[in-house]
mmCIF file of C-alpha atoms in Angstrom:
data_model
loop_
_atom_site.group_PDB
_atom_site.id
_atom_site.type_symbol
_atom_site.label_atom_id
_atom_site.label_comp_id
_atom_site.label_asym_id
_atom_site.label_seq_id
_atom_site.Cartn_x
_atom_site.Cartn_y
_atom_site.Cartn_z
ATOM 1 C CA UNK U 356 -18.523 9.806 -32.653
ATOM 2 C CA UNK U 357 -18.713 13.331 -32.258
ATOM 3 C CA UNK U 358 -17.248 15.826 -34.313
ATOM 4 C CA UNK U 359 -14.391 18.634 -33.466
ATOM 5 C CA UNK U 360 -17.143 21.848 -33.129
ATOM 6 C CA UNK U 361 -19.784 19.587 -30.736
ATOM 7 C CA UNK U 362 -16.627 19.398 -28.441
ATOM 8 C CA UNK U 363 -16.402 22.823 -28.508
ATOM 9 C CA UNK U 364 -19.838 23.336 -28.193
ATOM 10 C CA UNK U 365 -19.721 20.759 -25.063
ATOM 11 C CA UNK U 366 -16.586 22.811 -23.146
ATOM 12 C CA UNK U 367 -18.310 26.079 -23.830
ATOM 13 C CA UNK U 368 -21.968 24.819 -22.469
ATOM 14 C CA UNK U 369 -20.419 23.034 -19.469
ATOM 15 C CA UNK U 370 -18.285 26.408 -18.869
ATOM 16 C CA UNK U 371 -21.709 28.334 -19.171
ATOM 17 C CA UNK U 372 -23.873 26.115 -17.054
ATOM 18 C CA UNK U 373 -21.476 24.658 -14.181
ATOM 19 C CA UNK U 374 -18.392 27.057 -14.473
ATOM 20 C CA UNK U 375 -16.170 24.018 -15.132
ATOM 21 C CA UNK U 376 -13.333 25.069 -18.015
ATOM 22 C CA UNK U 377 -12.299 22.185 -19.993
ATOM 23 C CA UNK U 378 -11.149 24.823 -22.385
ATOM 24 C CA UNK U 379 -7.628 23.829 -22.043
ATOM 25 C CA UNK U 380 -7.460 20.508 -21.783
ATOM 26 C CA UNK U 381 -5.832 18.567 -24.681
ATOM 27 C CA UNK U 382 -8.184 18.336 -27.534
ATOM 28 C CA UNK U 383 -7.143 14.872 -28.205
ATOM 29 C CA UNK U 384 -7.151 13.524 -24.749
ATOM 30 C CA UNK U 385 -10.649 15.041 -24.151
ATOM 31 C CA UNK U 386 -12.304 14.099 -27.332
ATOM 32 C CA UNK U 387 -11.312 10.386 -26.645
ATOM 33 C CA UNK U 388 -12.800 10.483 -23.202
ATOM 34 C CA UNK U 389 -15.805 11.901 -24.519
ATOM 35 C CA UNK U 390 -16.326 9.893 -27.325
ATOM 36 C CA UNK U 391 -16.180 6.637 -25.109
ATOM 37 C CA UNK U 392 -18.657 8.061 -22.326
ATOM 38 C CA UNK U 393 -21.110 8.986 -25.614
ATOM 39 C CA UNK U 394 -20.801 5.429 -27.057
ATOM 40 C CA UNK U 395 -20.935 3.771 -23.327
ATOM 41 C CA UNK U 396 -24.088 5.721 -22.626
ATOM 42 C CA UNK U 397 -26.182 4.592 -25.893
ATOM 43 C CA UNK U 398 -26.243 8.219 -27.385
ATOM 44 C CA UNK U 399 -26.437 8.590 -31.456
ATOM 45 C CA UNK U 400 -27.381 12.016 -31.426
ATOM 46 C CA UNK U 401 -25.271 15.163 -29.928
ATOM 47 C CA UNK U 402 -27.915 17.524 -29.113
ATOM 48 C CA UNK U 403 -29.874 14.819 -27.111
ATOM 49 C CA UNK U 404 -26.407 14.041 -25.187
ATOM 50 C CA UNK U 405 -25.624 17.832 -24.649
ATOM 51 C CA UNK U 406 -29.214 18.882 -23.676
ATOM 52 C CA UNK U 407 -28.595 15.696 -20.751
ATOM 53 C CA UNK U 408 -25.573 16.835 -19.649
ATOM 54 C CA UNK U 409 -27.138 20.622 -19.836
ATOM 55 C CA UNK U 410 -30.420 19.968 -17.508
ATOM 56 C CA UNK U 411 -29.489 17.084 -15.696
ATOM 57 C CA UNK U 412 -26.629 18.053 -12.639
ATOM 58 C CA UNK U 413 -25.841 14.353 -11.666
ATOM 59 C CA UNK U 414 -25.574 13.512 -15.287
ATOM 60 C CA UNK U 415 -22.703 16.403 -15.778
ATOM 61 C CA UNK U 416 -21.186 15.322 -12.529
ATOM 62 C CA UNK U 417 -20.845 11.734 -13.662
ATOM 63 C CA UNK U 418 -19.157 13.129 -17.267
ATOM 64 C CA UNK U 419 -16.796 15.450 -15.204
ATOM 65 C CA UNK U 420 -15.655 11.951 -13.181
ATOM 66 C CA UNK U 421 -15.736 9.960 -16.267
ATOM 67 C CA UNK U 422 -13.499 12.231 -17.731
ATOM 68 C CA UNK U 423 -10.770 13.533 -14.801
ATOM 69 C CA UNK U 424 -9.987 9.930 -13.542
ATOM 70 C CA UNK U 425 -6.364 8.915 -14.392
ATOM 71 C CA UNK U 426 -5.179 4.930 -14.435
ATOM 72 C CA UNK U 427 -2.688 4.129 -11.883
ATOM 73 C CA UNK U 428 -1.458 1.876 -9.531
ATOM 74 C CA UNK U 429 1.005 1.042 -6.653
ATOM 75 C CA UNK U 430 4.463 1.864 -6.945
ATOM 76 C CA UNK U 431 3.778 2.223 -10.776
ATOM 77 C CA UNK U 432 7.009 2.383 -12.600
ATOM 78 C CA UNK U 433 9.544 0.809 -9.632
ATOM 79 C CA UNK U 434 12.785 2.392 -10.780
ATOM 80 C CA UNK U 435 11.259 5.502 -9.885
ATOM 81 C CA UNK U 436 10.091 4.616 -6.511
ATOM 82 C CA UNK U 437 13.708 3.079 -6.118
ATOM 83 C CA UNK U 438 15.451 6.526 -7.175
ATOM 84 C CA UNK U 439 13.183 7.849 -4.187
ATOM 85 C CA UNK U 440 13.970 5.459 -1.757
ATOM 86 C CA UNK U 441 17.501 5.724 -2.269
ATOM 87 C CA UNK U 442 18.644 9.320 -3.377
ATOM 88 C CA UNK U 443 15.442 11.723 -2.078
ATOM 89 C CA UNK U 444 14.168 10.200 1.135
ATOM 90 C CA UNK U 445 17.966 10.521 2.526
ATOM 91 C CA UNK U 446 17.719 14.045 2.270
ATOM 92 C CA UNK U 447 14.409 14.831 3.511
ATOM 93 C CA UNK U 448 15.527 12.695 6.341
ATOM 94 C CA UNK U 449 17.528 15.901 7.395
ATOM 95 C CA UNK U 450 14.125 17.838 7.925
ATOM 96 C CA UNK U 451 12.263 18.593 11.478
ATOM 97 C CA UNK U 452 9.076 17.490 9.463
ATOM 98 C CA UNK U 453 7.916 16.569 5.579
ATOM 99 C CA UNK U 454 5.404 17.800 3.659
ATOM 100 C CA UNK U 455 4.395 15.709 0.375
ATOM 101 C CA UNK U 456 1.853 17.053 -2.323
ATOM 102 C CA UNK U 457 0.703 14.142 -4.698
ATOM 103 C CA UNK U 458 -1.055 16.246 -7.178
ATOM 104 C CA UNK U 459 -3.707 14.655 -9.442
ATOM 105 C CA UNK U 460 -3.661 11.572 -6.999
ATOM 106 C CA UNK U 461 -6.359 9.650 -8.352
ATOM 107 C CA UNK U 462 -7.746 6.556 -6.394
ATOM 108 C CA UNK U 463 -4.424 6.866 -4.382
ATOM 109 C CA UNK U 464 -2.633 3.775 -5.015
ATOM 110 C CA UNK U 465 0.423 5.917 -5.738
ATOM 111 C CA UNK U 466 -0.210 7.611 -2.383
ATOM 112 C CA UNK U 467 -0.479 4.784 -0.183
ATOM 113 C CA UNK U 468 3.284 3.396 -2.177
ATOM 114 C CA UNK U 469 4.750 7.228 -0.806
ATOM 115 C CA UNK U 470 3.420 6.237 2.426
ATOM 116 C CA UNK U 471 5.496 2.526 2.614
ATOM 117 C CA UNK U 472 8.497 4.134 1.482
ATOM 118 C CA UNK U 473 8.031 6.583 3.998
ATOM 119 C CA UNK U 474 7.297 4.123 6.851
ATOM 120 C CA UNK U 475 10.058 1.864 5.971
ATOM 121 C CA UNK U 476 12.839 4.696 5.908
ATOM 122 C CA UNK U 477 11.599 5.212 8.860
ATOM 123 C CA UNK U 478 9.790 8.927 8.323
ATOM 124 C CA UNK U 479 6.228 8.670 8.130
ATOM 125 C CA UNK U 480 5.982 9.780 11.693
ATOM 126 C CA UNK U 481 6.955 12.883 11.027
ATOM 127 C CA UNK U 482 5.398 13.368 7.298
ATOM 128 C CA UNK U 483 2.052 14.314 6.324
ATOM 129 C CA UNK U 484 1.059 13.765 2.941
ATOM 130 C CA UNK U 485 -1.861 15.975 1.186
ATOM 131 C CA UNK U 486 -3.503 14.299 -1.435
ATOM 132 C CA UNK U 487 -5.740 16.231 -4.299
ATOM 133 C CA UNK U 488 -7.484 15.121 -7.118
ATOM 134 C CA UNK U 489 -10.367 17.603 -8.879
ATOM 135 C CA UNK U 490 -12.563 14.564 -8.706
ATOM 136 C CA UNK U 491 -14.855 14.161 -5.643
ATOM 137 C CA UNK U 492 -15.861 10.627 -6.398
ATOM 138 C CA UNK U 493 -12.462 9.101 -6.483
ATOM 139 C CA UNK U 494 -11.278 10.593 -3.563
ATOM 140 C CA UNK U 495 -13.512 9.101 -1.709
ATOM 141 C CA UNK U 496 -11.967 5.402 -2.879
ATOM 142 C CA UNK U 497 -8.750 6.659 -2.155
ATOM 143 C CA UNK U 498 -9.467 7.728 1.483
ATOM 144 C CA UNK U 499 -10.811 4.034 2.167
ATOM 145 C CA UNK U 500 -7.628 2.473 0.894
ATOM 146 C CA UNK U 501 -9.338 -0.485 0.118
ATOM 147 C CA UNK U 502 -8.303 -1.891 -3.478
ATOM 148 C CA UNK U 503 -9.210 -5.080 -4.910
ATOM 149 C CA UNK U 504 -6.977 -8.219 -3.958
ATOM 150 C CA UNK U 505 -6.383 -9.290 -7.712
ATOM 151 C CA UNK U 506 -4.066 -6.478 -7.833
ATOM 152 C CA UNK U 507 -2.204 -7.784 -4.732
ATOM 153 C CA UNK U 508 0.229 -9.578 -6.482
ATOM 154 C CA UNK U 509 1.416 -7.136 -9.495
ATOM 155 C CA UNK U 510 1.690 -4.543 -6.647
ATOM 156 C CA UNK U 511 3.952 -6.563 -4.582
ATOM 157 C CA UNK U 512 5.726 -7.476 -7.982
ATOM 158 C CA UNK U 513 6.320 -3.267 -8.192
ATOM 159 C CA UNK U 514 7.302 -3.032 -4.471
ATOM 160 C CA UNK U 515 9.902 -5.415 -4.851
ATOM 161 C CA UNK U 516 11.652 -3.857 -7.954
ATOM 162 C CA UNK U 517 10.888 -0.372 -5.697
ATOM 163 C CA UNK U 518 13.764 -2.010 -3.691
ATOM 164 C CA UNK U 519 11.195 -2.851 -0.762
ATOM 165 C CA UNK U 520 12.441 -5.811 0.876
ATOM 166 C CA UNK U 521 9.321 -6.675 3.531
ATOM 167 C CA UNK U 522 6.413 -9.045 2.660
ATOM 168 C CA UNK U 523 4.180 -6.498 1.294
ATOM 169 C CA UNK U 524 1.046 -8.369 2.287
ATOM 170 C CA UNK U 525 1.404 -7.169 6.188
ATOM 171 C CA UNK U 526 0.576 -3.491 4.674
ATOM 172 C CA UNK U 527 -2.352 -4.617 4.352
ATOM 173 C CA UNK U 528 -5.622 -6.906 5.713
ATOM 174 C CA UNK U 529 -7.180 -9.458 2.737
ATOM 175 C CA UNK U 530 -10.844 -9.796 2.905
ATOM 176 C CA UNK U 531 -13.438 -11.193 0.858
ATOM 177 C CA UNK U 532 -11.533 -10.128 -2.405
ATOM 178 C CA UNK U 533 -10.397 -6.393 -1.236
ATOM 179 C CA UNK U 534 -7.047 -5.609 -0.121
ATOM 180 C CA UNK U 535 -7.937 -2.635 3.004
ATOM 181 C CA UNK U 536 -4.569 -0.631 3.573
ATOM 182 C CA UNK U 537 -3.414 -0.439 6.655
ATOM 183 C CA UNK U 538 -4.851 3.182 9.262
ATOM 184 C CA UNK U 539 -0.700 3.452 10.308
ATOM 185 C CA UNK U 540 -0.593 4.596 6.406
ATOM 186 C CA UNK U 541 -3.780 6.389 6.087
ATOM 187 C CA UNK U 542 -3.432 8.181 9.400
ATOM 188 C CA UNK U 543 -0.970 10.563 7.553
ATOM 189 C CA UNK U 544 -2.702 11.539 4.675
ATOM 190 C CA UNK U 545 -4.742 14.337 4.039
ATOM 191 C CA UNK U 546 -6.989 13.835 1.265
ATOM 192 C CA UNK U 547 -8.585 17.065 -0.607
ATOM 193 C CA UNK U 548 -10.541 18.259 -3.591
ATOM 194 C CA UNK U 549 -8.219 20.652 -5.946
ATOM 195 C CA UNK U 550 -8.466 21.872 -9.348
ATOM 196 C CA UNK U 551 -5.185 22.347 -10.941
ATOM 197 C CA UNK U 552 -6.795 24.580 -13.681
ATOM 198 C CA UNK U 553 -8.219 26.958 -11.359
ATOM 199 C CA UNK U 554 -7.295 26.718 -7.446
ATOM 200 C CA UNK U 555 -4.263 28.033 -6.338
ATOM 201 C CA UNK U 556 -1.199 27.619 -3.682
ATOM 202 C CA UNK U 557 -2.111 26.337 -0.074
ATOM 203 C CA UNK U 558 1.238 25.229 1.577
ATOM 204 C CA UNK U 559 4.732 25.231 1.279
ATOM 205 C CA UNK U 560 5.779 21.371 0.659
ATOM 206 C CA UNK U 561 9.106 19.410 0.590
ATOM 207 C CA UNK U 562 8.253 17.585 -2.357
ATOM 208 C CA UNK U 563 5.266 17.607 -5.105
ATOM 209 C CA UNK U 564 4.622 14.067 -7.013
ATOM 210 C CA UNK U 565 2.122 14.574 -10.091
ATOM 211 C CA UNK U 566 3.094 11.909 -12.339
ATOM 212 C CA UNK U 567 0.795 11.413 -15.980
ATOM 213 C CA UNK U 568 -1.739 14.160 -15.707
ATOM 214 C CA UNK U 569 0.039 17.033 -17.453
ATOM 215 C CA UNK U 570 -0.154 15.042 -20.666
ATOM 216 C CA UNK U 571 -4.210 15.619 -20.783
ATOM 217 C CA UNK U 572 -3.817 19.422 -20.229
ATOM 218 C CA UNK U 573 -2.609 21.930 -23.284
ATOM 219 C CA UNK U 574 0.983 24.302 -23.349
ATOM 220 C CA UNK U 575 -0.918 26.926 -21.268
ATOM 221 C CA UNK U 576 -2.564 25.210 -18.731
ATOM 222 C CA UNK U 577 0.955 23.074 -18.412
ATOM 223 C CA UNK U 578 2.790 26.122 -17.901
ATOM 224 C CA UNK U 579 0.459 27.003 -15.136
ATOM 225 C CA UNK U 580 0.535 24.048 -13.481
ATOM 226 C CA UNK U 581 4.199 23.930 -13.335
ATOM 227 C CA UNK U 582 4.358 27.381 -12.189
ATOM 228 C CA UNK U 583 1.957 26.613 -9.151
ATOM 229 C CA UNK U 584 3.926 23.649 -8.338
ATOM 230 C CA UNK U 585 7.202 26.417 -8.458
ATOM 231 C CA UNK U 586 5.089 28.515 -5.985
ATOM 232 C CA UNK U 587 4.743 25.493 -3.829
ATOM 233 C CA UNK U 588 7.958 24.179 -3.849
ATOM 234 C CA UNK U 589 10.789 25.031 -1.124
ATOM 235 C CA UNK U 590 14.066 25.797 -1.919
ATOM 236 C CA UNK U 591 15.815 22.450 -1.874
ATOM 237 C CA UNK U 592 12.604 20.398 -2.545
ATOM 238 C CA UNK U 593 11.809 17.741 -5.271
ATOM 239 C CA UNK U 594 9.393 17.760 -8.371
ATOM 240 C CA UNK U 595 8.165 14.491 -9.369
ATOM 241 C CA UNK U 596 6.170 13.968 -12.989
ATOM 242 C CA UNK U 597 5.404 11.482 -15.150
ATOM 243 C CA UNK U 598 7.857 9.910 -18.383
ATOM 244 C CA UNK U 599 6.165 12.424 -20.890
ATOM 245 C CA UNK U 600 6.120 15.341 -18.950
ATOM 246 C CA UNK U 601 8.973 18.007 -18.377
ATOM 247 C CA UNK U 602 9.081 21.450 -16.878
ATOM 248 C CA UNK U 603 11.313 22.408 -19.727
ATOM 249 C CA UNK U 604 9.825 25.546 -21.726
ATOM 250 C CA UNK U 605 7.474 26.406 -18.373
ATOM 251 C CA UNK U 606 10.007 27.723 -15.668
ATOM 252 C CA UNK U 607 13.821 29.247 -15.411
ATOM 253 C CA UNK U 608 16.073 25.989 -16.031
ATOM 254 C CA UNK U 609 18.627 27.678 -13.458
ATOM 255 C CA UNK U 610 16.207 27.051 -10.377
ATOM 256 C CA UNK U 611 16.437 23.261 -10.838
ATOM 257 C CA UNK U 612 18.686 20.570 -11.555
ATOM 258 C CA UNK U 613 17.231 17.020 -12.851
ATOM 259 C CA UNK U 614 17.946 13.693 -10.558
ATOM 260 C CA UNK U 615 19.919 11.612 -13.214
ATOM 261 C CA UNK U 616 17.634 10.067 -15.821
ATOM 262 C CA UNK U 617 13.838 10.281 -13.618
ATOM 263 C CA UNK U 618 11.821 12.794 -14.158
ATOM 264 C CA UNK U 619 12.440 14.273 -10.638
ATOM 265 C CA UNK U 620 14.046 17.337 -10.375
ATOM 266 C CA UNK U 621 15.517 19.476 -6.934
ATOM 267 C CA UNK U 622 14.747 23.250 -6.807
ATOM 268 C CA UNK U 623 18.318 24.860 -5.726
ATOM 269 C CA UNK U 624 17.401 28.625 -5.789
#
């Protein structure tokens, strides 16, 4: 296990080396997910495991992967995908065309959910959906939309308490154990590298999903994601985050009113 000052030791070399700031990144969060990638690896000894990470690129790309990717999966939590189906989608509805920003989107399971409720409200032909993650190497799983058929049934299990009332399987073609989402879906995605800590603004969007990755970043960086995601947002659009995550304490309170219980709120002003 390695102790609080080699972490700091590790965010300051990887800043100095690669340019990559893990600097505010929860402590906590960060020291588990470096702890486990130490332990996985074999290493006993800190200097051998920073001097690695120092000298060898693909091994510092691997602990940057390692470390970003978030656990999710399709239509996680239903009762919020139901509060979407049912209160936000008839509103967009009203627009000439959406634009959707799942932030922090992972291997895209949650993206390829957006894109049913979209189709079956009828919308996706007129949405387009841009999905960012800062890490390269699961974006590329999300953009084949090919997930393993295990997970078939829990998913369907979510869709159905989403409110969906199709037979989920014809979203998708079953193949030697993979599950490979259906191009209608994918066809209106647009998937894209973005670093929340350090990139900035690159549309105007209807509504902006980025549901459990706030809780691995610190007060500051929080506060500046929220305030992109304000910058982003149109008047009259919806911001979507995970259970433990608020934009309380980060932006005006006035400029947004919370959707009943879910952690969605509209921007009036």
């Amino acid at each position: 296990m390695i102790e609080d000052i080699e972490l700091e030791t590790l965010i300051n070399e990887i800043y100095e080396y690669y340019g990559f700031d893990f600097g505010s990144y929860s402590r906590a969060s960060l020291k588990r997910r470096v702890n486990r990638i130490y332990q996985l690896d074999g290493f006993t000894d800190f200097h051998e495991f920073l001097s690695k990470v120092r000298y060898d690129q693909d091994y510092y790309k691997h602990i940057v992967n390692e470390i970003t990717v978030n656990v999710t999966e399709m239509f996680r939590d239903p009762y919020f995908y139901k509060a979407i189906r049912n209160q936000i989608l008839p509103l967009l509805a009203t627009k000439p065309f959406i634009r959707l920003w799942h932030a922090g989107c992972a291997t895209g399971e949650e993206v390829y959910s957006m894109a049913i409720l979209l189709k079956e409200a009828g919308l996706l032909s007129k949405s387009l959906i841009y999905a960012t993650d800062i890490n390269e190497k699961v974006l590329e799983t999300a953009k084949k939309g090919i997930f393993p058929l295990r997970m078939m049934k829990e998913y369907s299990e979510n869709y159905l308490g989403s409110g969906g009332q199709e037979d989920f399987s014809n979203y998708y073609t079953a193949n030697y154990g993979i599950a490979k989402f259906n191009d209608e879906l994918s066809q209106k995605m647009v998937f894209s590298q973005h670093n929340l800590v350090s990139d900035r603004s690159f549309n105007e969007f209807d509504f902006i999903i980025c549901r459990n990755v706030l809780i691995y970043f610190d007060n500051d960086l929080q506060k500046r994601a929220i305030t992109l995601f304000d910058e982003s947002l149109s008047v009259q659009g919806f911001l979507a985050l995970g259970t433990k995550e608020t934009i309380k304490y980060s932006i005006s309170q006035s400029n947004y009113k919370q959707l009943d219980k879910e952690k969605i709120w509209r921007k009036v002003k």
